[in-house]
Every structure is written in C-alpha cells, then in structure tokens.
mmCIF file of C-alpha atoms in Angstrom:
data_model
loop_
_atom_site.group_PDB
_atom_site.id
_atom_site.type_symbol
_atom_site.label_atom_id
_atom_site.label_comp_id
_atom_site.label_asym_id
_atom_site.label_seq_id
_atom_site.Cartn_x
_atom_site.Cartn_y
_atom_site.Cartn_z
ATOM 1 C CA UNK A 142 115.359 97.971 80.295
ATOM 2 C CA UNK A 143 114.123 97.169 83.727
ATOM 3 C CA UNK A 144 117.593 96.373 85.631
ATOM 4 C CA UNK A 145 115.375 95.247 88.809
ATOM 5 C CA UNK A 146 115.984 91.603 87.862
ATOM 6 C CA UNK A 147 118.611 90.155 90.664
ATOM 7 C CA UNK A 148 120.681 88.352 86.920
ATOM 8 C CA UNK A 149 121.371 92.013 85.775
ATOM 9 C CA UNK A 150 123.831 92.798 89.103
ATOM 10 C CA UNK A 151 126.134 90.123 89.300
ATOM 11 C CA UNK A 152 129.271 89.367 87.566
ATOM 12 C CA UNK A 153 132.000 91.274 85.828
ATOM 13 C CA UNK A 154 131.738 94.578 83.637
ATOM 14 C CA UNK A 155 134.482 95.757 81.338
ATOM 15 C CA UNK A 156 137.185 98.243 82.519
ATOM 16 C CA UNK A 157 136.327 101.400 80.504
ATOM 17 C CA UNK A 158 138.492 104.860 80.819
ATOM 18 C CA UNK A 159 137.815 108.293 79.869
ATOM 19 C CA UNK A 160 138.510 108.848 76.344
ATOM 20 C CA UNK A 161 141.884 111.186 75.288
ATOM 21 C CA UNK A 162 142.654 109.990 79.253
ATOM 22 C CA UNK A 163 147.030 109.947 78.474
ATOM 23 C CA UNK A 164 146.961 107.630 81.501
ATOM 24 C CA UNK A 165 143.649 105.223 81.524
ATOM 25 C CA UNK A 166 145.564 102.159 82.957
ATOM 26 C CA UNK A 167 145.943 104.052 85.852
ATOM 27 C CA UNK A 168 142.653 105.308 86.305
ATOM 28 C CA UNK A 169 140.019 102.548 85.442
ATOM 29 C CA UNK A 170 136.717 102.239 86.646
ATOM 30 C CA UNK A 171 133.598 100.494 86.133
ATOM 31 C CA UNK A 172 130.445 102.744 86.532
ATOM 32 C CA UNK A 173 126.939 101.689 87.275
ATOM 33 C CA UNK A 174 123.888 104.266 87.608
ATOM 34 C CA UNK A 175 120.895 103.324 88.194
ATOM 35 C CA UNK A 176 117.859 105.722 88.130
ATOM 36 C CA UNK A 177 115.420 103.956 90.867
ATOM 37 C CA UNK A 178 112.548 105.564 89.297
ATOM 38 C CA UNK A 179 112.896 103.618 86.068
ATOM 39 C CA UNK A 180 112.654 100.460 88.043
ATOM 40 C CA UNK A 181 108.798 98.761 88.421
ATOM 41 C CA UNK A 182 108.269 97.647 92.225
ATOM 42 C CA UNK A 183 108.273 93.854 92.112
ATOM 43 C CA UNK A 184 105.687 92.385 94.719
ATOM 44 C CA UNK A 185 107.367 89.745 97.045
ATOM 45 C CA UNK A 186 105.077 86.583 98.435
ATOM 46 C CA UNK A 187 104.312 88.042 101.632
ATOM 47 C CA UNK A 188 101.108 90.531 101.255
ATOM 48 C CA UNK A 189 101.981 94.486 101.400
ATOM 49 C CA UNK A 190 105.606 94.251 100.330
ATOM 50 C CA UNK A 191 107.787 95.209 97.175
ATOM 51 C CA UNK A 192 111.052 95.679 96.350
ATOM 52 C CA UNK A 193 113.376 97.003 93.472
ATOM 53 C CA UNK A 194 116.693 95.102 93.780
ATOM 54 C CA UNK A 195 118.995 97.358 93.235
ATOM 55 C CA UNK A 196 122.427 95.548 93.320
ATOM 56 C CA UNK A 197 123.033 92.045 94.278
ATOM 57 C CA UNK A 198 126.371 89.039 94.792
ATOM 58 C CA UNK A 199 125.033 86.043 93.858
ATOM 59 C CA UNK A 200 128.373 84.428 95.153
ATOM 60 C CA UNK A 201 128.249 86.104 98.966
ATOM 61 C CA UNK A 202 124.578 86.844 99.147
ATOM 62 C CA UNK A 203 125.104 90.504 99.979
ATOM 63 C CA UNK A 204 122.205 93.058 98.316
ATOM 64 C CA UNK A 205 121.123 96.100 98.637
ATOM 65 C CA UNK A 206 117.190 96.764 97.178
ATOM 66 C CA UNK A 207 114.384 99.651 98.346
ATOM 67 C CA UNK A 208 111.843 97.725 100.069
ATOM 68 C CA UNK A 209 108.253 99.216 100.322
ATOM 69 C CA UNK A 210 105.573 98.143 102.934
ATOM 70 C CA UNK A 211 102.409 98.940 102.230
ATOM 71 C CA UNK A 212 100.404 100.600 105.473
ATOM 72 C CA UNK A 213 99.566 97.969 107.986
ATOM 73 C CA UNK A 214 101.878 95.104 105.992
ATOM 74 C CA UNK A 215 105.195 94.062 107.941
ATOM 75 C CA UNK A 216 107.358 90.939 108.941
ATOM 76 C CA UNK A 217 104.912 88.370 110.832
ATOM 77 C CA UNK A 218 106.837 86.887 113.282
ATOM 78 C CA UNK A 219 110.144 87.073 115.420
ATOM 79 C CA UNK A 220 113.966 86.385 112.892
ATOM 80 C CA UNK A 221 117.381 86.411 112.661
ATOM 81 C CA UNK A 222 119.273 87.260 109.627
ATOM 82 C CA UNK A 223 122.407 85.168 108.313
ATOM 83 C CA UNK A 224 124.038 88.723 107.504
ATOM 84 C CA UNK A 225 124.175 92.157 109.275
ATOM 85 C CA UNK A 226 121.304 94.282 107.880
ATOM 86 C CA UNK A 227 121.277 97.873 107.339
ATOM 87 C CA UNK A 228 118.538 99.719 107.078
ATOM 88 C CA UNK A 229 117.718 103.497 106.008
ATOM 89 C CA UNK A 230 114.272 104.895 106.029
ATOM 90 C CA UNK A 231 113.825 107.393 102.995
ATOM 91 C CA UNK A 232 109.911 107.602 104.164
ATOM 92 C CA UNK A 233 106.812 106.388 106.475
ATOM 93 C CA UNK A 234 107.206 104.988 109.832
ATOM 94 C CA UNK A 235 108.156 101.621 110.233
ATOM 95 C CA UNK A 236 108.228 99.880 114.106
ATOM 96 C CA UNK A 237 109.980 96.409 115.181
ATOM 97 C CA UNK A 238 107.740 94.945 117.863
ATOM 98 C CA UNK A 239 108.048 94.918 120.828
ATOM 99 C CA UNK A 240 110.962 96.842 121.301
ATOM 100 C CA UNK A 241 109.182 100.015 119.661
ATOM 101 C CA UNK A 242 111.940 101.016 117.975
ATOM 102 C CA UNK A 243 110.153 103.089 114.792
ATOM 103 C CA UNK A 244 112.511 104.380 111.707
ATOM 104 C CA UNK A 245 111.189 107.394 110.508
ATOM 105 C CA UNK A 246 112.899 109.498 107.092
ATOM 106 C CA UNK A 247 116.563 109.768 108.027
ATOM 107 C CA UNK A 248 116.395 106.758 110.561
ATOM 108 C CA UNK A 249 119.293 104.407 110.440
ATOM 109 C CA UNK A 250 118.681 100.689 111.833
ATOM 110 C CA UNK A 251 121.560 97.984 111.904
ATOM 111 C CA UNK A 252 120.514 94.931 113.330
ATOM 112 C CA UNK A 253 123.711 92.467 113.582
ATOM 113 C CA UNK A 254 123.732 89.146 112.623
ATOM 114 C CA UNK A 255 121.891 86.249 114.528
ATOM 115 C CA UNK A 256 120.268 89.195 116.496
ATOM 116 C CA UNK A 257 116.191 88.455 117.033
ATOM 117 C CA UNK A 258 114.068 90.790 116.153
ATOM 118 C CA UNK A 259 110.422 91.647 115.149
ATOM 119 C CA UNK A 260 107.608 91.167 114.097
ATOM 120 C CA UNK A 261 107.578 94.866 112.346
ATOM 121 C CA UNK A 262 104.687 96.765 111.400
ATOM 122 C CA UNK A 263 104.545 99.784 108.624
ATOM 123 C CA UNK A 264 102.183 102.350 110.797
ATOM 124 C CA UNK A 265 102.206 104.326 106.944
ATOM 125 C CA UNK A 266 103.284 103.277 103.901
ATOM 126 C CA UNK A 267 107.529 103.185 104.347
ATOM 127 C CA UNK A 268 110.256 103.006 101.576
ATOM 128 C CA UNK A 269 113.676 101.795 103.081
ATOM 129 C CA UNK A 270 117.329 101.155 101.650
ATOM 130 C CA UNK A 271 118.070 97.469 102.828
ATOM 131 C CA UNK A 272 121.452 96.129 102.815
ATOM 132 C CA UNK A 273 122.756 92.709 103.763
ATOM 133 C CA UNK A 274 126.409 92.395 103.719
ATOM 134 C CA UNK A 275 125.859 88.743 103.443
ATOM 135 C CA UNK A 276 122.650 85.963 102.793
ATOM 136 C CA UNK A 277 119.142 87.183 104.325
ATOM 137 C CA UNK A 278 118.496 84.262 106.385
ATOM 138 C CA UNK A 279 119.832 80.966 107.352
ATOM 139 C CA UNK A 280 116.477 79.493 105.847
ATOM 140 C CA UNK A 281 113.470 80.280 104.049
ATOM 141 C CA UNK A 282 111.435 81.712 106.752
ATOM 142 C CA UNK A 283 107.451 80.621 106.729
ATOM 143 C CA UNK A 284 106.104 83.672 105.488
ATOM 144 C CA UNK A 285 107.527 83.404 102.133
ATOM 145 C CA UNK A 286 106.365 81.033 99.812
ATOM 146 C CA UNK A 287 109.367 81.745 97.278
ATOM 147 C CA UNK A 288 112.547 80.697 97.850
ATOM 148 C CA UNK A 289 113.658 84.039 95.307
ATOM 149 C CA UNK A 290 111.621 85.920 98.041
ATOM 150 C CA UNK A 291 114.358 84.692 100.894
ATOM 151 C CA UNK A 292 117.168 85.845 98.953
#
C-alpha cells in the first residue's frame, strides 16, 4: 500500500499495548513506521518537483513530506508561508535567491512565518525533509495550478 496519499495520515489510530504487558493502560502507544522507500514520488504542478507526504493534520495544516527538486527546478518567485517551515537537506544543493543562502546534506533552514523569501533554485538534484507546523501559505500561490499542490 502506497501510504503517500495525504487521507492515509490524518485521524485517530487505536491504542494498542504490548502483549503479556501486566500494565498496558499505563503504557499505550500508537506506532506509525513508514519505510520512505516504499513510497512512489508524486509530481506536484510546478515542473521539477515531487514529494512523498509523509504525515499530514488535515485539521491544523501542519505536514511533514520529502520534497525533491529536480536540477535547475525551484520556487519561481518571492513567498511567505502561513506556518513556520523547517527544512533539512538529506542531499544536493539547494539556494534561496538572493540571499545565497544554499542547504547542502546536513543543512538546517527555518524560515518563520510571514518571512519573504526566494525564489530558490536546486543547483543539483536536492531531497529535503519539509515541515510546516501549520498551513503552507495564506493562498494558492501562482505557480501551482492545484489547490492539493498548496497544501
């Protein structure tokens, strides 16, 4: 089963306990694993970029997906985000214009909410772990032609 699907994340799961456990009320927990690899990269509308949605609050807006830009593919144009955004570079090198900052493997990138930033550029092919602690934007920006895309 492909778990990339943004329906698959939200919601409730069942408490569970370890089995024989003498004192499971006490020690609940609810579990999720997810093997990334499993999970098929799912173009987005904007040319050179993917993601694999990896957990996601339909209620608050808060996710956190791998996002892959292809070499030379990038954000087109000067935001703001609705959320803080977090962002971890796992590999390539990928620069916000035209402050220069570029995340390279082990880079970690918060840009605060309302802050303006971009346009971005991936210089090589770059994987990153994005997390919004909140809603992406505070509209569907211009370069996506999905509203799924803005989420």
């Amino acid at each position: 089963m492909n778990l990339s699907e943004p329906a698959a994340y939200s919601g409730e799961l069942p408490d569970r306990a370890a089995a024989g456990d003498q004192g499971a009320a006490l020690r609940r927990f609810r579990e999720i694993m997810v093997q990334t690899d499993d999970l098929s990269w799912v173009d987005k509308t904007l040319a050179g970029l993917s993601h694999k949605m990896l957990w996601r609050d339909d209620e608050s807006g808060a996710s956190i997906a791998l996002v892959r830009f292809e070499k030379g593919a990038g954000i087109p144009s000067a935001h703001a985000h609705a959320s803080n955004q977090f962002m971890f570079c796992l590999s390539g090198r990928y620069t916000y214009e035209p402050t220069g900052i570029t995340l390279t493997p082990g880079s970690f990138y918060w840009n605060p909410k309302g802050s303006v930033h971009g346009p971005t550029r991936a210089e090589e092919e770059s994987v990153l772990l994005e997390v919004y602690d909140g809603p992406h934007y505070p509209t569907q920006p211009d370069w996506y032609t999905s509203a799924e895309d803005a989420r």
